[in-house]
Tab-separated table of N, CA, C and O in Angstrom:
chain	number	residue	atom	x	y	z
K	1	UNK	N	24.743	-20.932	-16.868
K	1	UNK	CA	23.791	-20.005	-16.300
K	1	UNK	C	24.363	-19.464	-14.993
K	1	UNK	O	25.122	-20.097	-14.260
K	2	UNK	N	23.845	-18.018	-14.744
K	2	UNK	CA	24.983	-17.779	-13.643
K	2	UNK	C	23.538	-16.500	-12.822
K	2	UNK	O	22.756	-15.752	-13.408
K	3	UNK	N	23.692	-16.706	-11.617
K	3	UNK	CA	22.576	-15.858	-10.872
K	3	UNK	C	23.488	-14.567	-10.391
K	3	UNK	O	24.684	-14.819	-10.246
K	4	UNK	N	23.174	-13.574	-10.196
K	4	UNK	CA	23.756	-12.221	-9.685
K	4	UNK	C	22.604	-12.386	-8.084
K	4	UNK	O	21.448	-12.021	-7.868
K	5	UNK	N	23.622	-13.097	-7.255
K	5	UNK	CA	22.928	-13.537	-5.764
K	5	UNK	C	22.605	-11.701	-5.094
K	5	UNK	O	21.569	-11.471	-4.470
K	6	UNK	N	23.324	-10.933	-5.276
K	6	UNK	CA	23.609	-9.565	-5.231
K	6	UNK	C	21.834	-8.953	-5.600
K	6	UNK	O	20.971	-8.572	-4.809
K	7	UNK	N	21.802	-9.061	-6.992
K	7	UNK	CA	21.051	-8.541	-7.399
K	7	UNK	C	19.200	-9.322	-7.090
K	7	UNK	O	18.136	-8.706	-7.157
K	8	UNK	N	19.366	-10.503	-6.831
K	8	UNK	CA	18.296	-11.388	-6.443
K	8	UNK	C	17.907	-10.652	-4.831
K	8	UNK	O	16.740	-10.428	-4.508
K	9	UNK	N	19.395	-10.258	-3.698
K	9	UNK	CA	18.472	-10.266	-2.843
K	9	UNK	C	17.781	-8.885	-2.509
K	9	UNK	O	16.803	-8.676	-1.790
K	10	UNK	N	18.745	-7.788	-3.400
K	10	UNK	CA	18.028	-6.937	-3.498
K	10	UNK	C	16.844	-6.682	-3.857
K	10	UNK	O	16.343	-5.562	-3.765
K	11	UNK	N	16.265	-7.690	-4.305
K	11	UNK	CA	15.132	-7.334	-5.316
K	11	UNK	C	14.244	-7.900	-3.701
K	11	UNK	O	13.546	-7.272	-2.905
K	12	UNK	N	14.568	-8.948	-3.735
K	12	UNK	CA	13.861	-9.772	-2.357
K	12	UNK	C	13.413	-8.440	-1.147
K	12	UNK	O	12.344	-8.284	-0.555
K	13	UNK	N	14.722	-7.590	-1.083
K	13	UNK	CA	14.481	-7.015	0.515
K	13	UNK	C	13.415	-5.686	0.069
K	13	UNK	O	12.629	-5.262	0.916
K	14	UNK	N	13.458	-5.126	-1.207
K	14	UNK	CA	12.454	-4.145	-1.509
K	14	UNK	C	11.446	-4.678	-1.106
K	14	UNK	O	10.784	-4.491	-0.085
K	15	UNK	N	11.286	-5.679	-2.329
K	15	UNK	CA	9.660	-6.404	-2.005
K	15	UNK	C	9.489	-6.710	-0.750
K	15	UNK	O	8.327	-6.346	-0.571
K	16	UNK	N	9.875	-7.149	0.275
K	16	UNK	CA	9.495	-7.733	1.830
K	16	UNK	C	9.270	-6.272	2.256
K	16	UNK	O	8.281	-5.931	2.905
K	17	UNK	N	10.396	-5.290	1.793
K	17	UNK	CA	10.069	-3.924	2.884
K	17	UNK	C	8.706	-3.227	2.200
K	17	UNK	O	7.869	-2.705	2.937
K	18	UNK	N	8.544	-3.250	0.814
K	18	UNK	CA	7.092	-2.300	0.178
K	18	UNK	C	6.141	-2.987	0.882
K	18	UNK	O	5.397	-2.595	1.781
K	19	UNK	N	6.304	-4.507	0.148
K	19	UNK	CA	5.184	-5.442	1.025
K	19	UNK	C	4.364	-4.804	2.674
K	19	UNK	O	3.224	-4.367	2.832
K	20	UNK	N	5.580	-5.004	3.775
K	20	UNK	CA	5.445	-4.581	5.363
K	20	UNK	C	4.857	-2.872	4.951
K	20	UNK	O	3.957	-2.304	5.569
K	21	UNK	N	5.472	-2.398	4.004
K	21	UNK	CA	4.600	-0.957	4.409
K	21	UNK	C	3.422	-0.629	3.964
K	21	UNK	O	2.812	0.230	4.601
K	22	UNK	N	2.781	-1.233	2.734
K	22	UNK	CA	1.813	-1.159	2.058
K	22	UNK	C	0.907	-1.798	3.075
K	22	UNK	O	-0.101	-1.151	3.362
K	23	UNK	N	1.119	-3.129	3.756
K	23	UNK	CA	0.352	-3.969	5.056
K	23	UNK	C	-0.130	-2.991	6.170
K	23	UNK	O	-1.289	-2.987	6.586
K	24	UNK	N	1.104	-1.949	6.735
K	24	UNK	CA	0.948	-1.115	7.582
K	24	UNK	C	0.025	0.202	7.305
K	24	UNK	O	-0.750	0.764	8.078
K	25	UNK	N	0.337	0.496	6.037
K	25	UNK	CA	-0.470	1.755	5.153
K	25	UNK	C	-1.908	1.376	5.427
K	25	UNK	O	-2.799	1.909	6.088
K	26	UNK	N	-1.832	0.194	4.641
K	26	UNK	CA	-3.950	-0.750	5.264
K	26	UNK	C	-4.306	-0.688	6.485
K	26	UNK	O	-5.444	-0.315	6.769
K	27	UNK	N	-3.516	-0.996	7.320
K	27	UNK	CA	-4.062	-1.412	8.436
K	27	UNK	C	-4.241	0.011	9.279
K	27	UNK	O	-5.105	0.043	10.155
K	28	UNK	N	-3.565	0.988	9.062
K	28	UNK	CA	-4.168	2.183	9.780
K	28	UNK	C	-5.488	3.011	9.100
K	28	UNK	O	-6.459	3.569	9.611
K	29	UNK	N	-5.050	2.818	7.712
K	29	UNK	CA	-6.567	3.092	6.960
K	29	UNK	C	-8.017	2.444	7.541
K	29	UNK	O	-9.061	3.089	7.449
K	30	UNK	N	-7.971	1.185	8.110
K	30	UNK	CA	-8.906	0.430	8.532
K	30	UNK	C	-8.977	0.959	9.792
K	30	UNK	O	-10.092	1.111	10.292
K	31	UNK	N	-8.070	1.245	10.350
K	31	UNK	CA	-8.164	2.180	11.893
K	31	UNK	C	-8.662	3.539	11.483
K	31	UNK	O	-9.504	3.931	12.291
K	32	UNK	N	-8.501	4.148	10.789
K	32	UNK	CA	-8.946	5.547	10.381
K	32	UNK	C	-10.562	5.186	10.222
K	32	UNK	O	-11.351	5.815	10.928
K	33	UNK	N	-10.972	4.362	9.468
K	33	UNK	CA	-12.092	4.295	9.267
K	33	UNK	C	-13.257	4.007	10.555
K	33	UNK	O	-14.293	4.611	10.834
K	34	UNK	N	-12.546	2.730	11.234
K	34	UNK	CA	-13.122	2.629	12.325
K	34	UNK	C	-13.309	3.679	13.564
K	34	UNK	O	-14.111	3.542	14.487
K	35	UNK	N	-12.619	4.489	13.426
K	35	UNK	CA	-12.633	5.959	14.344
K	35	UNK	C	-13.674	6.541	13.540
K	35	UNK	O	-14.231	7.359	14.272
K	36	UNK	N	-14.053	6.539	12.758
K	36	UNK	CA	-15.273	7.402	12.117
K	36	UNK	C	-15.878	6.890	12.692
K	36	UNK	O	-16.344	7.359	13.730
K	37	UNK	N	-16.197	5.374	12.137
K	37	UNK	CA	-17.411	5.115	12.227
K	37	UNK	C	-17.961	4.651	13.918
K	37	UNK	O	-19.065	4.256	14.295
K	38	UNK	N	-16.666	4.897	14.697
K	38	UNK	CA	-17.011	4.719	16.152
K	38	UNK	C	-17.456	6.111	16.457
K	38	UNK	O	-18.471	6.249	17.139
K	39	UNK	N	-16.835	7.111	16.044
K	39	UNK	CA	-17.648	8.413	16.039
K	39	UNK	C	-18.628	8.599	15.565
K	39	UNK	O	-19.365	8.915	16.499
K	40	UNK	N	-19.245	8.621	14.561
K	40	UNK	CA	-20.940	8.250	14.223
K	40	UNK	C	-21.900	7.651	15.067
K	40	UNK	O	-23.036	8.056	15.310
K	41	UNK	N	-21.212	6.446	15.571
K	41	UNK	CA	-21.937	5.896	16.010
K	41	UNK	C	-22.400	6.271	17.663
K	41	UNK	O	-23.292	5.574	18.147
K	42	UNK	N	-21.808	7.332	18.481
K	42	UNK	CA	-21.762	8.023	19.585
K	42	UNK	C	-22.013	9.368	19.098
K	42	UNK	O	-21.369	10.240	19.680
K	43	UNK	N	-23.051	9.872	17.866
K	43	UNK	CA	-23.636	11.351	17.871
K	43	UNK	C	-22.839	12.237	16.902
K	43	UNK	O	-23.224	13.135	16.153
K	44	UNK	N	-21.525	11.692	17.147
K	44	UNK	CA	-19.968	12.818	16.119
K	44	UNK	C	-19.691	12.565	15.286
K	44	UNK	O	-20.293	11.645	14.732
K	45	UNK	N	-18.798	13.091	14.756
K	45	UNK	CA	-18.223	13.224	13.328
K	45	UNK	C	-16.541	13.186	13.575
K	45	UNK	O	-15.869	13.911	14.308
K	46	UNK	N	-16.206	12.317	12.887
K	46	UNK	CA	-14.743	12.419	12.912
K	46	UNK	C	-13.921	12.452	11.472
K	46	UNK	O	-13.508	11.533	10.764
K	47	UNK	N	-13.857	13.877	11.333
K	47	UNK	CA	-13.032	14.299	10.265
K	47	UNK	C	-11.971	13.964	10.154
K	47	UNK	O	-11.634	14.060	8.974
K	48	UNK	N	-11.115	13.556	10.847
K	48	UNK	CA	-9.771	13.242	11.212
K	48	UNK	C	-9.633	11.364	10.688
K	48	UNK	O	-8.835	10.824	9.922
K	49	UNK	N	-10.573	10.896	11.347
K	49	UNK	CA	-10.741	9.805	10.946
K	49	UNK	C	-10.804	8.878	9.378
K	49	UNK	O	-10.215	7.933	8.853
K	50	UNK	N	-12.149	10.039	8.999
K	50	UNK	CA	-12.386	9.867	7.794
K	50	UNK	C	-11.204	10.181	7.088
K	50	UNK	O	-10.796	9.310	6.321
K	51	UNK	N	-10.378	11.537	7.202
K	51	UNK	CA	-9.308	11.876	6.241
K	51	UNK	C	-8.350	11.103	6.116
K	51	UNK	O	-7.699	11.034	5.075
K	52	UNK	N	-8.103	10.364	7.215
K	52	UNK	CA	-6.843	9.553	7.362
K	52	UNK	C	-7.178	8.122	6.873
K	52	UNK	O	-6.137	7.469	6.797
K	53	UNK	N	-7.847	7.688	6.654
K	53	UNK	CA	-8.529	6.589	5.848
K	53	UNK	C	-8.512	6.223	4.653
K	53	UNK	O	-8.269	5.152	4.096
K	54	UNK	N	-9.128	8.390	3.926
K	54	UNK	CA	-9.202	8.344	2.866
K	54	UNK	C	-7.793	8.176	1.609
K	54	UNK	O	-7.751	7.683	0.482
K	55	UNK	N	-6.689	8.910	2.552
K	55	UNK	CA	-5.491	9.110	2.359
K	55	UNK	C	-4.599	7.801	2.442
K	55	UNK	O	-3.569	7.642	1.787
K	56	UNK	N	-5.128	6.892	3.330
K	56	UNK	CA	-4.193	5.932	3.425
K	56	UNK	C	-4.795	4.579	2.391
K	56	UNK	O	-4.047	3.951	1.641
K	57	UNK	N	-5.879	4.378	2.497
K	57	UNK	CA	-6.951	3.777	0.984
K	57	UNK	C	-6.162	4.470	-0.798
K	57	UNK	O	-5.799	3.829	-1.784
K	58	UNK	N	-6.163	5.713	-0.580
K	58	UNK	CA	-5.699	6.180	-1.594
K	58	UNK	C	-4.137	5.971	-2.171
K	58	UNK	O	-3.829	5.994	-3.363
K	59	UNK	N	-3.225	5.760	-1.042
K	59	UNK	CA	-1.639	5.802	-1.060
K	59	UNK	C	-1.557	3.910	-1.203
K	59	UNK	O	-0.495	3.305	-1.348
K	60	UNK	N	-2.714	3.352	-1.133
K	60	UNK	CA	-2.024	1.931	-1.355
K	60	UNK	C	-2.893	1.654	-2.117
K	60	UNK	O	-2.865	0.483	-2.497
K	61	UNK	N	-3.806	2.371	-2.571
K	61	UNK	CA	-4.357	2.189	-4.907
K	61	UNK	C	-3.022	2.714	-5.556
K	61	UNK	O	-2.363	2.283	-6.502
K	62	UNK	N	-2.813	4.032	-4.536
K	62	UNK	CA	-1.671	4.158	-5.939
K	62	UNK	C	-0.136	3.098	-6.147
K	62	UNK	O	0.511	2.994	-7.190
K	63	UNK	N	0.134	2.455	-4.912
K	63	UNK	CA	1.117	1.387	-4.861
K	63	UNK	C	0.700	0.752	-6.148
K	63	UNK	O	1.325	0.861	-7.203
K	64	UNK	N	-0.505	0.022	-5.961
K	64	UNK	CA	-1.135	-0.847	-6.920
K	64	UNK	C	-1.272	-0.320	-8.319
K	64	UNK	O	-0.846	-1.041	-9.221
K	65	UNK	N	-1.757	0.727	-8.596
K	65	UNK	CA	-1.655	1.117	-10.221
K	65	UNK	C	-0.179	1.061	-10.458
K	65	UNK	O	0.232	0.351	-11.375
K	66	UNK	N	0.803	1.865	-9.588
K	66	UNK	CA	2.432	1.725	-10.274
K	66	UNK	C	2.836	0.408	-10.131
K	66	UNK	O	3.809	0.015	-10.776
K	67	UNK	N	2.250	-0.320	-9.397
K	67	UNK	CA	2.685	-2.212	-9.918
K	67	UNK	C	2.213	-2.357	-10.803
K	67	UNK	O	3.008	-2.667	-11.690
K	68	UNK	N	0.669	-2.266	-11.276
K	68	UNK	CA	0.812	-2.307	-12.450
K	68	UNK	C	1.311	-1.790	-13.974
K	68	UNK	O	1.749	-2.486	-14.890
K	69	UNK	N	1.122	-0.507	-13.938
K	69	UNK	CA	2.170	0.087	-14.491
K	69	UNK	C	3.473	-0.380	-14.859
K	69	UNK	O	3.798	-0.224	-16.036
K	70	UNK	N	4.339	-0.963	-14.012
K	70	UNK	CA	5.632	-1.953	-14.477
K	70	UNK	C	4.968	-3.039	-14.937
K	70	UNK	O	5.607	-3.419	-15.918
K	71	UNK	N	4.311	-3.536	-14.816
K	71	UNK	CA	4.217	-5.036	-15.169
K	71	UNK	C	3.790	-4.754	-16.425
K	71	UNK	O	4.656	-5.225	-17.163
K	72	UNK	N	2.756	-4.140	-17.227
K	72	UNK	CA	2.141	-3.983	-18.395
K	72	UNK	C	2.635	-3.295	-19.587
K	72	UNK	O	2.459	-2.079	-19.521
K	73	UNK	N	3.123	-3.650	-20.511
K	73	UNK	CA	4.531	-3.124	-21.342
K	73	UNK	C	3.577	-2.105	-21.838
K	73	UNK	O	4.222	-1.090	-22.101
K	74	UNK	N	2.390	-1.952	-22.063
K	74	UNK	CA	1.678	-1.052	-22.660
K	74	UNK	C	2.015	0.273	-22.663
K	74	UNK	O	2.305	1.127	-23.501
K	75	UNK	N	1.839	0.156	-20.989
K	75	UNK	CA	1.551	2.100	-20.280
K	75	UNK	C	3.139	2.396	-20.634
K	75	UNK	O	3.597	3.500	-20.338
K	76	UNK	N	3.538	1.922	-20.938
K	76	UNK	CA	5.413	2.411	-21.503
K	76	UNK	C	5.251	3.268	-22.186
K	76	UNK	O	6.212	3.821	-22.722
């Protein structure tokens, strides 16, 4: 049995780097949101807020459907 160490850590450094960006993608979405809703809550509206929320919620479903997508021999 023989490992391709090459090809193992490549696989490793994607996943750690999608991982860190998909983490980062959330965590400003949750900041987007909270700017709304700190704007609401002082009389305003924050469009900016909301959009950037909606966009960043949306860009890490779609991470998640194309993981699944590979994993499920089906959608092939």
């Amino acid at each position: 049995m023989s490992i391709d160490w090459t090809a193992l850590g490549e696989v490793t450094a994607v996943s750690i780097g999608v991982t860190f960006a998909v983490v980062v993608v959330f965590a400003l979405g949750v900041l987007g949101l909270a700017r709304h809703e700190g704007a609401k809550e002082q009389g305003g509206t924050s469009a900016v807020g909301a959009a950037q929320a909606g966009l960043c919620f949306l860009a890490c479903a779609a991470v998640v459907a194309y993981g699944i997508y590979l994993i499920v021999p089906q959608f092939h």
